[in-house]
Coordinates of C-alpha atoms and ligand atoms in Angstrom, one line a residue:
M1 CA 74.5 -57.5 -3.5
S2 CA 71.6 -56.5 -1.4
S3 CA 68.0 -57.5 -2.4
L4 CA 67.8 -53.6 -2.9
V5 CA 70.7 -53.0 -5.4
V6 CA 69.3 -56.5 -7.3
L7 CA 65.9 -54.4 -7.1
A8 CA 67.7 -51.0 -8.9
A9 CA 69.2 -52.7 -11.1
S10 CA 66.7 -55.1 -12.7
A11 CA 64.3 -52.0 -12.2
A12 CA 66.8 -50.1 -14.7
L13 CA 66.7 -52.8 -17.6
L14 CA 63.0 -53.3 -16.6
L15 CA 60.8 -50.6 -17.8
I16 CA 59.6 -49.4 -13.6
P17 CA 55.9 -49.7 -13.3
A18 CA 53.6 -46.9 -12.5
G19 CA 53.8 -47.5 -8.1
S20 CA 56.9 -49.3 -8.3
T21 CA 58.8 -49.1 -5.2
A22 CA 62.3 -50.0 -6.8
F23 CA 63.0 -46.5 -5.3
A24 CA 62.5 -47.0 -2.2
S25 CA 66.0 -46.7 -0.7
Q26 CA 66.0 -42.9 -2.3
L27 CA 62.4 -41.9 -1.4
N28 CA 62.3 -37.9 -1.1
Y29 CA 60.9 -37.0 2.0
R30 CA 60.6 -32.7 1.3
P31 CA 58.0 -33.2 -1.6
V32 CA 56.2 -30.1 -3.1
I33 CA 53.2 -30.3 -5.3
G34 CA 52.5 -28.4 -8.2
V35 CA 48.8 -26.3 -8.1
P36 CA 47.5 -24.9 -11.2
A37 CA 45.7 -22.1 -10.6
Q38 CA 42.6 -21.2 -13.0
E39 CA 40.8 -18.1 -13.9
N40 CA 38.7 -16.2 -11.6
I41 CA 34.9 -17.4 -11.0
P42 CA 33.0 -14.5 -12.5
G43 CA 31.5 -12.5 -10.5
D44 CA 33.8 -13.5 -7.3
S45 CA 33.5 -10.5 -5.5
H46 CA 36.4 -11.4 -3.1
A47 CA 38.6 -11.9 -6.4
Q48 CA 41.5 -10.4 -6.8
G49 CA 44.0 -10.6 -10.1
F50 CA 42.3 -13.1 -12.5
S51 CA 42.8 -16.3 -11.3
Y52 CA 42.7 -18.6 -8.1
I53 CA 43.2 -22.1 -6.2
A54 CA 41.1 -23.1 -3.5
A55 CA 42.8 -23.7 -0.1
S56 CA 41.5 -26.9 0.5
Y57 CA 43.4 -28.4 -1.8
V58 CA 46.4 -26.9 -0.3
K59 CA 45.8 -28.0 3.0
Y60 CA 45.3 -31.7 1.8
L61 CA 48.2 -31.7 0.2
E62 CA 50.0 -30.0 3.5
A63 CA 48.2 -32.6 5.6
A64 CA 49.9 -35.5 3.9
G65 CA 53.1 -33.8 3.9
A66 CA 53.7 -32.0 0.7
R67 CA 54.6 -28.7 0.3
V68 CA 52.8 -26.8 -2.3
V69 CA 54.0 -24.2 -5.3
P70 CA 50.8 -22.6 -7.1
I71 CA 51.8 -22.8 -10.9
R72 CA 50.4 -19.6 -11.8
I73 CA 48.2 -18.6 -15.8
N74 CA 49.8 -16.9 -18.6
R75 CA 53.0 -17.9 -18.0
T76 CA 55.5 -19.0 -20.7
Y77 CA 56.8 -22.4 -21.4
E78 CA 60.4 -21.9 -20.9
E79 CA 59.0 -20.7 -17.1
Y80 CA 56.7 -23.9 -16.8
V81 CA 59.4 -26.5 -17.8
K82 CA 61.7 -24.7 -15.0
I83 CA 58.9 -25.0 -12.7
F84 CA 58.5 -28.8 -13.7
N85 CA 61.5 -29.8 -13.2
S86 CA 61.2 -28.5 -9.2
I87 CA 58.3 -30.4 -8.5
N88 CA 58.0 -33.8 -7.6
G89 CA 53.9 -34.0 -9.0
L90 CA 51.2 -31.7 -10.0
L91 CA 47.4 -31.9 -8.5
L92 CA 44.6 -30.4 -11.5
P93 CA 41.8 -29.2 -9.1
G94 CA 38.5 -28.4 -9.0
G95 CA 36.8 -25.7 -10.7
D96 CA 34.7 -24.5 -13.5
V97 CA 36.9 -23.3 -16.2
D98 CA 37.0 -24.4 -20.5
L99 CA 38.9 -27.8 -20.5
Q100 CA 39.8 -26.5 -24.1
K101 CA 40.4 -22.5 -23.6
S102 CA 41.4 -21.7 -20.7
E103 CA 44.3 -20.9 -19.7
F104 CA 43.8 -23.7 -16.8
S105 CA 43.8 -26.4 -19.6
R106 CA 46.8 -24.5 -21.4
V107 CA 48.6 -25.2 -18.6
S108 CA 47.7 -28.4 -18.0
K109 CA 48.5 -29.6 -21.3
I110 CA 52.2 -28.5 -20.7
F111 CA 52.8 -30.2 -17.7
Y112 CA 50.9 -33.5 -18.9
D113 CA 53.1 -33.7 -22.1
L114 CA 56.1 -33.4 -19.9
A115 CA 55.1 -35.8 -17.9
I116 CA 54.5 -38.5 -20.0
K117 CA 58.2 -37.4 -21.8
A118 CA 59.3 -37.6 -18.1
N119 CA 57.6 -41.1 -16.7
D120 CA 59.2 -42.7 -20.2
A121 CA 61.9 -41.8 -19.3
L122 CA 61.7 -43.3 -15.8
D123 CA 61.9 -39.7 -14.2
Y124 CA 58.6 -40.8 -12.1
F125 CA 56.3 -38.0 -12.1
P126 CA 52.5 -38.3 -10.5
I127 CA 49.4 -36.5 -11.3
W128 CA 46.1 -36.2 -9.5
G129 CA 42.8 -34.9 -10.7
T130 CA 40.1 -34.6 -8.5
C131 CA 37.0 -33.2 -10.5
Q132 CA 37.2 -31.1 -13.6
G133 CA 40.7 -32.3 -12.7
F134 CA 40.0 -35.5 -13.8
Q135 CA 38.0 -33.9 -16.9
Q136 CA 40.7 -32.3 -18.0
L137 CA 42.6 -35.3 -17.7
T138 CA 40.3 -37.3 -20.1
V139 CA 40.4 -34.4 -21.8
L140 CA 44.4 -34.3 -22.7
T141 CA 44.7 -38.1 -22.6
S142 CA 41.6 -38.4 -25.7
G143 CA 42.3 -35.3 -27.4
K144 CA 38.5 -34.7 -27.2
N145 CA 35.5 -33.7 -24.9
L146 CA 33.6 -37.0 -24.5
L147 CA 31.8 -35.7 -21.4
T148 CA 27.9 -36.1 -20.7
L149 CA 25.7 -34.0 -18.5
T150 CA 24.8 -36.1 -15.5
D151 CA 22.6 -35.0 -12.0
T152 CA 25.4 -35.2 -9.6
K153 CA 25.5 -31.7 -8.7
A154 CA 25.8 -31.8 -5.0
V155 CA 25.2 -35.5 -3.7
A156 CA 26.9 -37.7 -1.6
L157 CA 27.5 -41.4 -2.8
P158 CA 29.4 -45.1 -1.9
L159 CA 32.2 -45.8 -4.9
A160 CA 30.7 -48.9 -6.9
F161 CA 34.4 -50.6 -6.7
V162 CA 34.8 -52.8 -10.0
P163 CA 36.8 -56.0 -9.0
A164 CA 40.2 -54.7 -10.3
A165 CA 40.0 -52.0 -7.5
Q166 CA 41.5 -54.4 -4.6
N167 CA 44.9 -54.9 -6.6
S168 CA 44.9 -51.1 -7.7
R169 CA 47.7 -48.9 -6.5
L170 CA 45.5 -46.3 -5.2
F171 CA 43.1 -48.7 -2.9
K172 CA 45.2 -51.8 -2.4
N173 CA 47.0 -50.4 0.7
F174 CA 43.6 -48.6 2.1
P175 CA 42.5 -50.7 5.5
K176 CA 39.6 -52.7 4.7
D177 CA 37.0 -51.2 7.2
L178 CA 38.0 -47.8 5.0
L179 CA 37.1 -49.6 1.3
Q180 CA 34.3 -51.3 3.2
S181 CA 33.0 -48.0 4.4
L182 CA 34.1 -46.0 0.8
S183 CA 31.3 -48.9 -0.8
E184 CA 28.5 -48.6 1.5
E185 CA 28.8 -45.0 3.4
N186 CA 27.6 -42.2 1.1
I187 CA 30.8 -40.5 2.0
T188 CA 32.1 -39.5 -1.3
S189 CA 31.1 -35.8 -2.3
N190 CA 30.1 -35.2 -5.8
F191 CA 29.6 -31.6 -7.4
H192 CA 29.7 -32.3 -11.5
S193 CA 27.5 -31.5 -14.0
W194 CA 29.7 -33.3 -16.7
S195 CA 31.3 -37.1 -16.4
L196 CA 32.6 -39.6 -18.6
S197 CA 30.3 -42.2 -18.7
V198 CA 30.9 -45.8 -18.7
Q199 CA 29.7 -45.5 -22.4
N200 CA 31.9 -43.0 -23.7
Y201 CA 34.9 -44.5 -22.3
S202 CA 34.2 -47.6 -23.4
R203 CA 33.9 -46.3 -26.8
N204 CA 37.2 -44.5 -26.6
A205 CA 40.7 -46.6 -27.3
K206 CA 42.9 -44.0 -25.9
L207 CA 40.7 -44.1 -23.1
K208 CA 40.2 -47.5 -22.1
R209 CA 43.8 -48.2 -22.7
F210 CA 45.4 -45.6 -20.8
Y211 CA 43.4 -45.4 -17.6
K212 CA 41.9 -48.6 -15.3
V213 CA 38.7 -47.8 -13.9
L214 CA 38.4 -48.6 -10.6
S215 CA 34.6 -47.4 -9.7
T216 CA 31.9 -45.9 -11.1
N217 CA 28.9 -44.3 -10.0
T218 CA 24.9 -43.6 -11.5
D219 CA 22.9 -40.7 -11.1
G220 CA 20.4 -43.2 -12.0
R221 CA 20.0 -42.8 -15.5
R222 CA 23.9 -42.9 -16.7
E223 CA 27.0 -44.6 -15.7
F224 CA 30.1 -42.7 -14.8
I225 CA 33.3 -43.1 -13.9
S226 CA 34.5 -41.7 -10.3
T227 CA 37.8 -43.1 -10.0
M228 CA 40.2 -44.6 -12.5
E229 CA 44.2 -44.7 -12.5
A230 CA 46.8 -45.1 -15.7
Y231 CA 47.8 -48.7 -16.4
R232 CA 51.4 -47.2 -17.0
Y233 CA 52.0 -44.1 -15.6
P234 CA 51.6 -42.5 -12.0
F235 CA 48.4 -40.7 -12.7
Y236 CA 45.4 -40.8 -10.8
A237 CA 41.8 -39.3 -11.2
V238 CA 39.0 -38.9 -9.2
Q239 CA 35.2 -37.5 -10.2
W240 CA 34.6 -37.3 -6.6
H241 CA 36.3 -34.6 -3.6
P242 CA 38.1 -35.6 -1.1
E243 CA 39.5 -32.7 0.1
K244 CA 35.7 -31.5 0.9
S245 CA 35.2 -33.4 3.7
P246 CA 37.9 -32.2 6.1
F247 CA 38.5 -28.8 4.4
E248 CA 35.1 -27.0 2.6
W249 CA 32.1 -25.9 5.1
I250 CA 29.0 -24.8 2.8
D251 CA 26.0 -26.2 4.4
K252 CA 24.5 -28.1 1.5
P253 CA 23.3 -31.7 0.1
G254 CA 26.6 -34.1 -0.8
M255 CA 28.7 -32.4 2.0
T256 CA 29.8 -35.0 4.4
H257 CA 32.3 -35.1 7.1
T258 CA 32.1 -38.0 9.4
P259 CA 35.3 -39.6 10.4
S260 CA 35.2 -42.4 7.6
A261 CA 34.9 -39.3 4.9
I262 CA 37.8 -37.6 6.6
K263 CA 39.7 -41.1 6.9
A264 CA 39.1 -41.3 3.2
S265 CA 40.1 -38.0 2.2
F266 CA 43.1 -38.3 4.4
Y267 CA 44.5 -42.1 2.5
T268 CA 43.9 -40.7 -0.8
A269 CA 46.1 -37.6 -0.1
I270 CA 49.0 -39.6 1.7
F271 CA 48.8 -42.0 -1.3
F272 CA 49.6 -39.2 -4.0
V273 CA 52.1 -37.6 -1.5
S274 CA 53.9 -40.9 -1.4
E275 CA 54.2 -41.2 -4.9
A276 CA 55.5 -37.8 -5.1
M277 CA 58.4 -38.7 -2.7
K278 CA 59.6 -41.0 -5.8
N279 CA 60.5 -38.3 -7.5
Q280 CA 63.6 -36.4 -7.4
H281 CA 63.3 -32.9 -9.0
Q282 CA 64.6 -29.9 -7.0
F283 CA 64.7 -26.1 -7.2
P284 CA 68.5 -25.0 -8.3
N285 CA 68.9 -23.6 -4.9
I286 CA 66.7 -22.7 -1.8
S287 CA 66.1 -19.0 -1.8
E288 CA 64.3 -20.2 -5.8
E289 CA 62.2 -23.3 -3.4
E290 CA 61.3 -20.0 -1.1
K291 CA 60.2 -17.7 -3.8
A292 CA 58.2 -20.4 -5.4
L293 CA 56.0 -21.6 -2.5
I294 CA 52.3 -20.9 -1.7
Y295 CA 53.8 -19.4 1.6
N296 CA 54.6 -16.1 0.2
F297 CA 50.5 -15.7 -0.7
A298 CA 47.5 -15.3 2.2
P299 CA 44.3 -17.1 1.6
V300 CA 41.7 -14.9 1.2
Y301 CA 38.2 -15.9 3.7
K302 CA 34.9 -16.0 1.2
G303 CA 33.0 -17.4 3.9
L304 CA 30.6 -20.5 5.4
G305 CA 28.2 -19.8 2.0
S306 CA 30.9 -19.9 -0.4
I307 CA 31.7 -22.9 -2.2
F308 CA 35.3 -22.9 -1.6
V309 CA 35.8 -21.2 2.3
Q310 CA 39.1 -19.7 1.2
N311 CA 40.6 -18.9 -1.9
Y312 CA 44.2 -17.6 -2.8
Y313 CA 43.9 -15.3 -5.5
F314 CA 46.7 -14.6 -8.3
D315 CA 47.8 -11.7 -10.6
Ligands
NAG1 C1 45.9 -14.8 -20.5 O1 46.1 -15.2 -21.7 C2 45.3 -15.3 -22.8 C3 45.9 -15.7 -24.1 O2 46.3 -16.7 -23.7 C4 44.9 -13.5 -23.1 O3 43.6 -13.7 -23.5 C5 44.1 -12.8 -21.3 O4 43.8 -11.5 -21.5 C6 46.0 -13.2 -20.3 N1 45.3 -12.5 -19.1 C7 45.7 -11.7 -18.7 C8 45.2 -11.5 -17.3 O5 46.7 -10.9 -18.8
NAG2 C1 29.5 -39.0 -25.6 O1 30.3 -38.0 -26.1 C2 29.9 -37.4 -26.9 C3 30.8 -36.1 -27.2 O2 31.4 -36.4 -28.7 C4 28.6 -36.1 -26.4 O3 27.7 -35.5 -26.6 C5 27.7 -37.8 -25.4 O4 26.6 -36.9 -24.9 C6 28.7 -38.3 -25.0 N1 27.6 -39.8 -24.4 C7 27.4 -40.5 -23.8 C8 26.6 -41.8 -23.6 O5 28.3 -40.0 -23.2
NAG3 C1 22.8 -42.6 0.1 O1 22.5 -41.6 -1.5 C2 21.4 -42.5 -2.3 C3 21.4 -41.6 -3.7 O2 21.6 -40.1 -3.3 C4 20.3 -42.5 -2.0 O3 19.2 -43.2 -2.2 C5 20.3 -43.4 -0.3 O4 19.3 -43.6 0.4 C6 21.8 -42.6 0.3 N1 21.8 -44.1 1.7 C7 22.7 -43.6 3.0 C8 22.4 -44.3 3.8 O5 22.0 -42.0 3.5
NAG4 C1 69.8 -19.6 -7.7 O1 69.3 -20.2 -8.6 C2 69.0 -19.4 -9.8 C3 69.0 -19.8 -11.2 O2 69.8 -20.7 -11.3 C4 70.2 -17.8 -10.1 O3 69.5 -17.0 -10.6 C5 70.5 -17.6 -8.3 O4 71.9 -16.5 -8.5 C6 70.9 -18.4 -7.2 N1 71.1 -17.8 -6.3 C7 71.6 -18.1 -5.3 C8 72.0 -17.5 -4.1 O5 72.5 -19.0 -5.4

């Protein structure tokens, strides 16, 4: 028996751990990632329809070798199940909607629950949450909103890695010089008013059992979690914005465009897309795939002064 066959055979007996390469022999090199839209920001003068996806998240995934399917709000559960069975991963983007009452939160919960079920059945399905996506994951896992206000609206920070980060799935293959830049230079963009404090994380058994903290940060008053990954699921969350450095251009504090910031962005994206390559979902046929992809929509240029330089809009 070749070692790969042995590996596959033993993987079938044991639970395949998140981040496993047991399926290395059958990676999916045409991964498709779903990105949920969210309710338009009130007063957005460029808005068309009633929901949007910031184009930077799409470019971020595309640059790492994935294609994107927009997941539109206000659809039926059955439609979401069909999409779930056709895509290879989910990215929950940043934004500004209610984490318990918005359509975005409803869609996120549907996909989160489907992803838990799929992974439990050895159907490897990764989720990445950025900023609001991070916060949404904390609400989905704990069933509560445990966030607290922090002074982190437009600031670039170095990550304070915990020792476990070195052996984390997310960071273990990052080049050493990049990890050093991440820990020493102010290259992670923070644009959030709410954070998960280390205190609330530690006091919530559900969060503590589910996620391993990889890095923290502080606003000077409160220590909060800036990066984490789930222990048993291929779920990853960053409170900072890796997609902004290469793809957003508003000129304000907190924005960083140094080569190390761009490199950090790319390494997070390539990591997540390589996780999605372990999933084998596909559309029932090529015409269904063509209809679903984001290429059917054109982003709208909002101007260099906008927090998102381009948005996709949807009905
Ligand atoms: C979307 O669904 C919500 C309820 O889930 C409803 O309040 C809202 O009006 C719907 N929006 C549109 C544009 O259909
Ligand atoms: C903990 O969570 C509660 C909400 O349940 C919030 O009001 C409080 O500010 C949080 N405290 C800290 C220290 O994060
Ligand atoms: C990084 O940001 C912190 C907090 O804003 C600041 O105190 C520090 O001087 C900055 N460091 C560099 C090298 O810019
Ligand atoms: C593709 O699949 C859809 C849904 O299963 C079906 O309705 C459609 O007829 C199929 N189209 C082709 C060209 O096979």
